[in-house]
PDB file of C-alpha atoms in Angstrom:
ATOM      1  CA  ASP C1269     -99.449-140.527 -67.690  1.00 55.00           C
ATOM      2  CA  ALA C1270     -95.620-140.369 -68.196  1.00 61.00           C
ATOM      3  CA  LYS C1271     -94.289-143.612 -69.366  1.00 84.00           C
ATOM      4  CA  THR C1272     -90.751-145.214 -68.815  1.00 91.00           C
ATOM      5  CA  THR C1273     -88.853-147.365 -70.894  1.00 93.00           C
ATOM      6  CA  GLN C1274     -86.476-149.942 -69.757  1.00 95.00           C
ATOM      7  CA  PRO C1275     -84.495-152.975 -71.142  1.00 96.00           C
ATOM      8  CA  ASN C1276     -86.505-156.247 -70.592  1.00 96.00           C
ATOM      9  CA  SER C1277     -83.318-158.024 -69.288  1.00 97.00           C
ATOM     10  CA  MET C1278     -79.692-157.306 -68.218  1.00 97.00           C
ATOM     11  CA  GLU C1279     -76.594-159.586 -66.876  1.00 97.00           C
ATOM     12  CA  SER C1280     -74.102-158.753 -64.727  1.00 96.00           C
ATOM     13  CA  ASN C1281     -71.144-160.641 -63.101  1.00 96.00           C
ATOM     14  CA  GLU C1282     -70.976-160.549 -59.276  1.00 96.00           C
ATOM     15  CA  GLU C1283     -69.117-158.006 -57.496  1.00 96.00           C
ATOM     16  CA  GLU C1284     -68.905-155.827 -60.713  1.00 96.00           C
ATOM     17  CA  PRO C1285     -70.978-152.487 -61.011  1.00 96.00           C
ATOM     18  CA  VAL C1286     -74.253-152.350 -62.404  1.00 97.00           C
ATOM     19  CA  HIS C1287     -75.981-149.479 -64.725  1.00 98.00           C
ATOM     20  CA  LEU C1288     -79.663-150.022 -65.046  1.00 97.00           C
ATOM     21  CA  PRO C1289     -81.019-147.543 -67.686  1.00 97.00           C
ATOM     22  CA  CYS C1290     -84.402-146.010 -67.774  1.00 96.00           C
ATOM     23  CA  ASN C1291     -85.869-143.540 -70.344  1.00 95.00           C
ATOM     24  CA  HIS C1292     -88.813-140.957 -69.657  1.00 92.00           C
ATOM     25  CA  SER C1293     -88.771-138.702 -72.130  1.00 90.00           C
ATOM     26  CA  THR C1294     -92.486-137.217 -71.164  1.00 87.00           C
ATOM     27  CA  ILE C1295     -91.642-136.525 -67.823  1.00 88.00           C
ATOM     28  CA  SER C1296     -92.453-133.117 -66.346  1.00 85.00           C
ATOM     29  CA  GLY C1297     -91.094-130.845 -63.982  1.00 83.00           C
ATOM     30  CA  THR C1298     -92.953-132.197 -60.788  1.00 83.00           C
ATOM     31  CA  ASP C1299     -92.536-135.996 -61.581  1.00 87.00           C
ATOM     32  CA  TYR C1300     -90.487-138.116 -59.183  1.00 89.00           C
ATOM     33  CA  ILE C1301     -88.089-140.855 -60.446  1.00 92.00           C
ATOM     34  CA  HIS C1302     -88.784-143.826 -58.294  1.00 93.00           C
ATOM     35  CA  TRP C1303     -87.040-147.241 -58.420  1.00 95.00           C
ATOM     36  CA  TYR C1304     -88.408-150.190 -56.885  1.00 96.00           C
ATOM     37  CA  ARG C1305     -87.176-153.990 -56.962  1.00 97.00           C
ATOM     38  CA  GLN C1306     -88.856-157.279 -56.706  1.00 96.00           C
ATOM     39  CA  LEU C1307     -86.891-160.407 -55.598  1.00 94.00           C
ATOM     40  CA  PRO C1308     -88.447-163.563 -56.451  1.00 89.00           C
ATOM     41  CA  SER C1309     -91.370-164.491 -54.307  1.00 86.00           C
ATOM     42  CA  GLN C1310     -91.420-161.070 -52.625  1.00 91.00           C
ATOM     43  CA  GLY C1311     -93.343-157.753 -52.608  1.00 94.00           C
ATOM     44  CA  PRO C1312     -91.621-154.945 -54.551  1.00 95.00           C
ATOM     45  CA  GLU C1313     -88.734-153.229 -52.369  1.00 95.00           C
ATOM     46  CA  TYR C1314     -88.172-149.590 -52.657  1.00 94.00           C
ATOM     47  CA  VAL C1315     -84.775-148.790 -53.752  1.00 96.00           C
ATOM     48  CA  ILE C1316     -84.066-144.940 -54.530  1.00 95.00           C
ATOM     49  CA  HIS C1317     -85.910-142.129 -55.606  1.00 93.00           C
ATOM     50  CA  GLY C1318     -84.920-138.426 -56.769  1.00 93.00           C
ATOM     51  CA  LEU C1319     -86.032-135.402 -58.679  1.00 92.00           C
ATOM     52  CA  THR C1320     -83.223-133.686 -60.318  1.00 91.00           C
ATOM     53  CA  SER C1321     -80.098-134.141 -58.540  1.00 90.00           C
ATOM     54  CA  ASN C1322     -78.168-137.442 -58.227  1.00 92.00           C
ATOM     55  CA  VAL C1323     -78.972-139.324 -55.300  1.00 93.00           C
ATOM     56  CA  ASN C1324     -76.951-141.691 -53.168  1.00 94.00           C
ATOM     57  CA  ASN C1325     -78.279-144.418 -50.393  1.00 93.00           C
ATOM     58  CA  ARG C1326     -76.900-147.411 -48.918  1.00 91.00           C
ATOM     59  CA  MET C1327     -78.467-149.682 -51.574  1.00 90.00           C
ATOM     60  CA  ALA C1328     -77.637-147.795 -54.806  1.00 95.00           C
ATOM     61  CA  SER C1329     -77.066-144.523 -56.618  1.00 97.00           C
ATOM     62  CA  LEU C1330     -79.620-142.994 -58.953  1.00 97.00           C
ATOM     63  CA  ALA C1331     -78.125-140.619 -61.850  1.00 97.00           C
ATOM     64  CA  ILE C1332     -80.449-138.274 -63.347  1.00 96.00           C
ATOM     65  CA  ALA C1333     -79.750-136.646 -66.979  1.00 95.00           C
ATOM     66  CA  GLU C1334     -79.552-133.134 -66.973  1.00 94.00           C
ATOM     67  CA  ASP C1335     -82.869-133.034 -68.898  1.00 93.00           C
ATOM     68  CA  ARG C1336     -84.115-135.413 -66.884  1.00 93.00           C
ATOM     69  CA  LYS C1337     -85.476-137.328 -69.740  1.00 94.00           C
ATOM     70  CA  SER C1338     -83.477-140.465 -68.429  1.00 95.00           C
ATOM     71  CA  SER C1339     -81.855-141.936 -65.507  1.00 96.00           C
ATOM     72  CA  THR C1340     -79.483-144.838 -64.513  1.00 97.00           C
ATOM     73  CA  LEU C1341     -79.902-146.829 -61.369  1.00 97.00           C
ATOM     74  CA  ILE C1342     -76.240-147.635 -60.286  1.00 97.00           C
ATOM     75  CA  LEU C1343     -75.519-150.823 -58.076  1.00 97.00           C
ATOM     76  CA  HIS C1344     -71.996-150.387 -57.356  1.00 94.00           C
ATOM     77  CA  ARG C1345     -71.059-154.032 -56.447  1.00 95.00           C
ATOM     78  CA  ALA C1346     -73.726-156.506 -57.597  1.00 96.00           C
ATOM     79  CA  THR C1347     -74.266-159.395 -55.341  1.00 96.00           C
ATOM     80  CA  LEU C1348     -76.339-162.603 -55.935  1.00 96.00           C
ATOM     81  CA  ARG C1349     -79.138-161.236 -53.931  1.00 94.00           C
ATOM     82  CA  ASP C1350     -79.575-158.007 -56.071  1.00 96.00           C
ATOM     83  CA  ALA C1351     -81.215-160.556 -58.960  1.00 97.00           C
ATOM     84  CA  ALA C1352     -84.527-159.134 -59.227  1.00 97.00           C
ATOM     85  CA  VAL C1353     -86.807-157.529 -61.474  1.00 97.00           C
ATOM     86  CA  TYR C1354     -86.084-153.394 -61.495  1.00 97.00           C
ATOM     87  CA  TYR C1355     -88.684-150.941 -62.078  1.00 96.00           C
ATOM     88  CA  CYS C1356     -88.346-147.357 -62.774  1.00 94.00           C
ATOM     89  CA  ILE C1357     -91.736-145.336 -62.091  1.00 90.00           C
ATOM     90  CA  LEU C1358     -92.289-141.660 -62.194  1.00 87.00           C
ATOM     91  CA  ARG C1359     -94.479-140.219 -59.527  1.00 81.00           C
ATOM     92  CA  VAL C1360     -96.928-138.049 -60.619  1.00 73.00           C
ATOM     93  CA  SER C1361     -98.227-135.169 -58.490  1.00 66.00           C
ATOM     94  CA  GLY C1362    -101.634-134.418 -58.466  1.00 63.00           C
ATOM     95  CA  SER C1363    -104.732-136.728 -57.607  1.00 53.00           C
ATOM     96  CA  ALA C1364    -103.359-140.040 -59.115  1.00 57.00           C
ATOM     97  CA  ARG C1365    -100.520-140.960 -56.958  1.00 65.00           C
ATOM     98  CA  GLN C1366    -100.185-144.430 -57.468  1.00 72.00           C
ATOM     99  CA  LEU C1367     -97.209-146.375 -58.491  1.00 79.00           C
ATOM    100  CA  THR C1368     -97.589-147.327 -62.140  1.00 81.00           C
ATOM    101  CA  PHE C1369     -95.333-150.346 -62.558  1.00 85.00           C
ATOM    102  CA  GLY C1370     -94.096-151.200 -66.336  1.00 85.00           C
ATOM    103  CA  SER C1371     -92.522-154.444 -67.071  1.00 88.00           C
ATOM    104  CA  GLY C1372     -89.103-153.530 -65.566  1.00 94.00           C
ATOM    105  CA  THR C1373     -85.695-154.778 -66.088  1.00 97.00           C
ATOM    106  CA  GLN C1374     -84.891-158.496 -65.252  1.00 97.00           C
ATOM    107  CA  LEU C1375     -81.583-158.418 -63.573  1.00 97.00           C
ATOM    108  CA  THR C1376     -79.574-161.487 -63.700  1.00 97.00           C
ATOM    109  CA  VAL C1377     -75.969-161.729 -61.464  1.00 97.00           C
ATOM    110  CA  LEU C1378     -73.842-164.441 -62.580  1.00 96.00           C
ATOM    111  CA  PRO C1379     -71.540-166.052 -59.978  1.00 93.00           C
TER     112      PRO C1379
ATOM    113  CA  LYS A 632     -90.240-152.130 -36.859  1.00 61.00           C
ATOM    114  CA  ALA A 633     -92.696-154.448 -37.878  1.00 77.00           C
ATOM    115  CA  GLY A 634     -93.076-154.328 -41.729  1.00 93.00           C
ATOM    116  CA  VAL A 635     -96.506-154.554 -43.471  1.00 97.00           C
ATOM    117  CA  THR A 636     -98.345-157.554 -42.959  1.00 97.00           C
ATOM    118  CA  GLN A 637    -101.018-159.432 -45.238  1.00 97.00           C
ATOM    119  CA  THR A 638    -103.054-162.147 -44.199  1.00 97.00           C
ATOM    120  CA  PRO A 639    -103.516-165.081 -45.395  1.00 97.00           C
ATOM    121  CA  ARG A 640    -100.468-165.559 -47.246  1.00 96.00           C
ATOM    122  CA  TYR A 641    -102.158-168.279 -49.488  1.00 97.00           C
ATOM    123  CA  LEU A 642    -105.968-168.641 -50.555  1.00 97.00           C
ATOM    124  CA  ILE A 643    -107.955-171.125 -52.670  1.00 98.00           C
ATOM    125  CA  LYS A 644    -111.406-170.249 -53.491  1.00 98.00           C
ATOM    126  CA  THR A 645    -113.847-171.459 -55.811  1.00 98.00           C
ATOM    127  CA  ARG A 646    -115.430-169.416 -58.814  1.00 98.00           C
ATOM    128  CA  GLY A 647    -118.476-167.518 -57.389  1.00 98.00           C
ATOM    129  CA  GLN A 648    -117.172-167.124 -54.030  1.00 98.00           C
ATOM    130  CA  GLN A 649    -116.020-163.898 -52.486  1.00 98.00           C
ATOM    131  CA  VAL A 650    -112.861-163.462 -50.349  1.00 98.00           C
ATOM    132  CA  THR A 651    -111.744-160.745 -48.118  1.00 98.00           C
ATOM    133  CA  LEU A 652    -107.944-159.976 -47.811  1.00 98.00           C
ATOM    134  CA  SER A 653    -106.163-158.108 -44.835  1.00 98.00           C
ATOM    135  CA  CYS A 654    -103.490-155.661 -44.703  1.00 98.00           C
ATOM    136  CA  SER A 655    -101.779-154.078 -41.769  1.00 97.00           C
ATOM    137  CA  PRO A 656     -99.627-151.350 -42.599  1.00 97.00           C
ATOM    138  CA  ILE A 657     -96.303-150.139 -40.831  1.00 96.00           C
ATOM    139  CA  SER A 658     -97.276-148.453 -37.319  1.00 95.00           C
ATOM    140  CA  GLY A 659     -98.121-144.735 -38.171  1.00 93.00           C
ATOM    141  CA  HIS A 660     -98.444-145.132 -41.928  1.00 93.00           C
ATOM    142  CA  ARG A 661    -101.573-143.602 -42.981  1.00 92.00           C
ATOM    143  CA  SER A 662    -101.838-144.696 -46.548  1.00 92.00           C
ATOM    144  CA  VAL A 663    -102.533-148.187 -47.967  1.00 95.00           C
ATOM    145  CA  SER A 664    -102.463-149.475 -51.497  1.00 94.00           C
ATOM    146  CA  TRP A 665    -103.477-152.561 -53.116  1.00 96.00           C
ATOM    147  CA  TYR A 666    -101.961-154.114 -56.390  1.00 96.00           C
ATOM    148  CA  GLN A 667    -102.665-156.754 -58.272  1.00 97.00           C
ATOM    149  CA  GLN A 668     -99.815-159.086 -60.112  1.00 96.00           C
ATOM    150  CA  THR A 669    -100.273-161.529 -62.690  1.00 94.00           C
ATOM    151  CA  PRO A 670     -98.093-163.009 -64.922  1.00 90.00           C
ATOM    152  CA  GLY A 671     -99.531-161.360 -68.052  1.00 87.00           C
ATOM    153  CA  GLN A 672    -100.694-158.149 -66.813  1.00 88.00           C
ATOM    154  CA  GLY A 673     -97.837-157.223 -64.173  1.00 90.00           C
ATOM    155  CA  LEU A 674     -98.518-155.063 -61.460  1.00 91.00           C
ATOM    156  CA  GLN A 675    -101.724-153.101 -61.524  1.00 93.00           C
ATOM    157  CA  PHE A 676    -103.046-150.550 -59.073  1.00 92.00           C
ATOM    158  CA  LEU A 677    -106.392-151.535 -57.754  1.00 95.00           C
ATOM    159  CA  PHE A 678    -106.884-148.630 -54.899  1.00 92.00           C
ATOM    160  CA  GLU A 679    -105.494-146.516 -52.228  1.00 92.00           C
ATOM    161  CA  TYR A 680    -107.053-145.290 -49.118  1.00 93.00           C
ATOM    162  CA  PHE A 681    -105.877-142.437 -46.780  1.00 91.00           C
ATOM    163  CA  SER A 682    -107.312-141.484 -43.542  1.00 90.00           C
ATOM    164  CA  GLU A 683    -109.922-143.825 -44.300  1.00 93.00           C
ATOM    165  CA  THR A 684    -111.063-142.420 -47.450  1.00 93.00           C
ATOM    166  CA  GLN A 685    -110.675-144.029 -50.834  1.00 92.00           C
ATOM    167  CA  ARG A 686    -108.262-141.603 -52.621  1.00 89.00           C
ATOM    168  CA  ASN A 687    -107.782-143.323 -55.998  1.00 87.00           C
ATOM    169  CA  LYS A 688    -108.967-146.395 -57.769  1.00 91.00           C
ATOM    170  CA  GLY A 689    -107.697-148.341 -60.775  1.00 91.00           C
ATOM    171  CA  ASN A 690    -109.298-149.730 -63.716  1.00 91.00           C
ATOM    172  CA  PHE A 691    -111.022-152.957 -62.181  1.00 95.00           C
ATOM    173  CA  PRO A 692    -114.646-154.033 -62.015  1.00 96.00           C
ATOM    174  CA  GLY A 693    -116.734-152.907 -58.996  1.00 96.00           C
ATOM    175  CA  ARG A 694    -116.431-156.684 -57.833  1.00 97.00           C
ATOM    176  CA  PHE A 695    -113.154-155.244 -56.258  1.00 98.00           C
ATOM    177  CA  SER A 696    -113.659-153.138 -53.290  1.00 97.00           C
ATOM    178  CA  GLY A 697    -111.970-152.077 -50.214  1.00 97.00           C
ATOM    179  CA  ARG A 698    -111.852-150.551 -47.216  1.00 97.00           C
ATOM    180  CA  GLN A 699    -109.475-148.617 -44.491  1.00 97.00           C
ATOM    181  CA  PHE A 700    -110.397-148.643 -40.772  1.00 97.00           C
ATOM    182  CA  SER A 701    -109.577-145.910 -38.294  1.00 95.00           C
ATOM    183  CA  ASN A 702    -106.248-147.780 -37.335  1.00 94.00           C
ATOM    184  CA  SER A 703    -105.351-147.713 -41.069  1.00 95.00           C
ATOM    185  CA  ARG A 704    -105.350-151.449 -41.354  1.00 97.00           C
ATOM    186  CA  SER A 705    -107.374-152.079 -44.722  1.00 98.00           C
ATOM    187  CA  GLU A 706    -109.322-154.865 -46.154  1.00 98.00           C
ATOM    188  CA  MET A 707    -109.957-155.736 -49.899  1.00 98.00           C
ATOM    189  CA  ASN A 708    -112.755-157.829 -50.932  1.00 98.00           C
ATOM    190  CA  VAL A 709    -113.546-159.648 -54.168  1.00 98.00           C
ATOM    191  CA  SER A 710    -117.052-160.685 -54.747  1.00 96.00           C
ATOM    192  CA  THR A 711    -118.095-163.346 -57.169  1.00 97.00           C
ATOM    193  CA  LEU A 712    -114.819-164.650 -57.932  1.00 98.00           C
ATOM    194  CA  GLU A 713    -113.660-165.478 -61.449  1.00 98.00           C
ATOM    195  CA  LEU A 714    -110.551-167.708 -62.615  1.00 97.00           C
ATOM    196  CA  GLY A 715    -108.900-164.579 -63.695  1.00 96.00           C
ATOM    197  CA  ASP A 716    -109.024-163.270 -60.248  1.00 97.00           C
ATOM    198  CA  SER A 717    -106.150-165.738 -59.669  1.00 97.00           C
ATOM    199  CA  ALA A 718    -103.136-163.549 -58.757  1.00 97.00           C
ATOM    200  CA  LEU A 719    -100.895-162.264 -56.155  1.00 97.00           C
ATOM    201  CA  TYR A 720    -102.732-159.350 -54.038  1.00 98.00           C
ATOM    202  CA  LEU A 721    -100.049-156.791 -52.715  1.00 97.00           C
ATOM    203  CA  CYS A 722    -100.604-154.316 -50.286  1.00 97.00           C
ATOM    204  CA  ALA A 723     -98.429-151.132 -49.618  1.00 95.00           C
ATOM    205  CA  SER A 724     -98.276-148.624 -46.906  1.00 95.00           C
ATOM    206  CA  ARG A 725     -97.003-145.037 -47.120  1.00 92.00           C
ATOM    207  CA  LEU A 726     -96.103-142.636 -44.186  1.00 89.00           C
ATOM    208  CA  THR A 727     -97.834-139.426 -46.173  1.00 81.00           C
ATOM    209  CA  TRP A 728     -99.624-138.530 -48.966  1.00 74.00           C
ATOM    210  CA  SER A 729     -96.760-136.945 -50.644  1.00 76.00           C
ATOM    211  CA  VAL A 730     -95.411-138.558 -54.132  1.00 70.00           C
ATOM    212  CA  SER A 731     -91.696-138.241 -52.857  1.00 75.00           C
ATOM    213  CA  THR A 732     -92.618-140.869 -50.250  1.00 82.00           C
ATOM    214  CA  GLU A 733     -91.659-144.299 -50.319  1.00 88.00           C
ATOM    215  CA  ALA A 734     -94.089-147.217 -50.451  1.00 91.00           C
ATOM    216  CA  PHE A 735     -93.416-150.520 -48.191  1.00 94.00           C
ATOM    217  CA  PHE A 736     -95.146-153.434 -49.716  1.00 96.00           C
ATOM    218  CA  GLY A 737     -95.963-156.605 -47.717  1.00 96.00           C
ATOM    219  CA  GLN A 738     -95.288-160.187 -49.120  1.00 95.00           C
ATOM    220  CA  GLY A 739     -98.742-160.513 -50.674  1.00 96.00           C
ATOM    221  CA  THR A 740    -101.500-162.933 -50.474  1.00 97.00           C
ATOM    222  CA  ARG A 741    -101.671-165.544 -53.349  1.00 97.00           C
ATOM    223  CA  LEU A 742    -105.146-166.422 -54.375  1.00 98.00           C
ATOM    224  CA  THR A 743    -106.091-169.084 -56.476  1.00 98.00           C
ATOM    225  CA  VAL A 744    -109.725-169.616 -57.926  1.00 98.00           C
ATOM    226  CA  VAL A 745    -110.637-172.814 -59.163  1.00 97.00           C
TER     227      VAL A 745
END
């Protein structure tokens, strides 16, 4: 399975941008990059996904490197509610289509 | 629209018993997956159902089983419970089978085995 590597933890100040990195050097051409987050005492929540091009939605932006070996989730203005574990996941085409969660990045937002 | 509903939210069982957890997906979603979350192992995939057929299974013993009904609702069953089965069990639904489709998770069922 294609693997992802994320920092264990990151801190940000409230109302500042946050850049959460993810390395996926073994990504293949048809693998989608998905980001989920899990707030305390909640199930994971979809954030964003992309294949090759950068993507934006109401929650965040996803910047994908040209060689696709890394990506960055960008929260434009962090709020206290954004404190969560953020998971970068590769969705692999083929028979095994489950979400394979790593350990994620614990984001702490400081007031 | 209503989200993914899991029942019950909390459950306490004794070793050796069996348990059935229920998941109602978002209306129109045909794919339901189950995950186990523990502090030590994190989130681990159990199995996925699509159109009443199990499409994929994680690396769990046969004591863990599931099924999906014609209305897409799903149940998972754990027989002969062990202390190590204490975990948060999460269900996720997806509209389609495509890998680009986002998954919507329920709040989970917290199972405690004593």
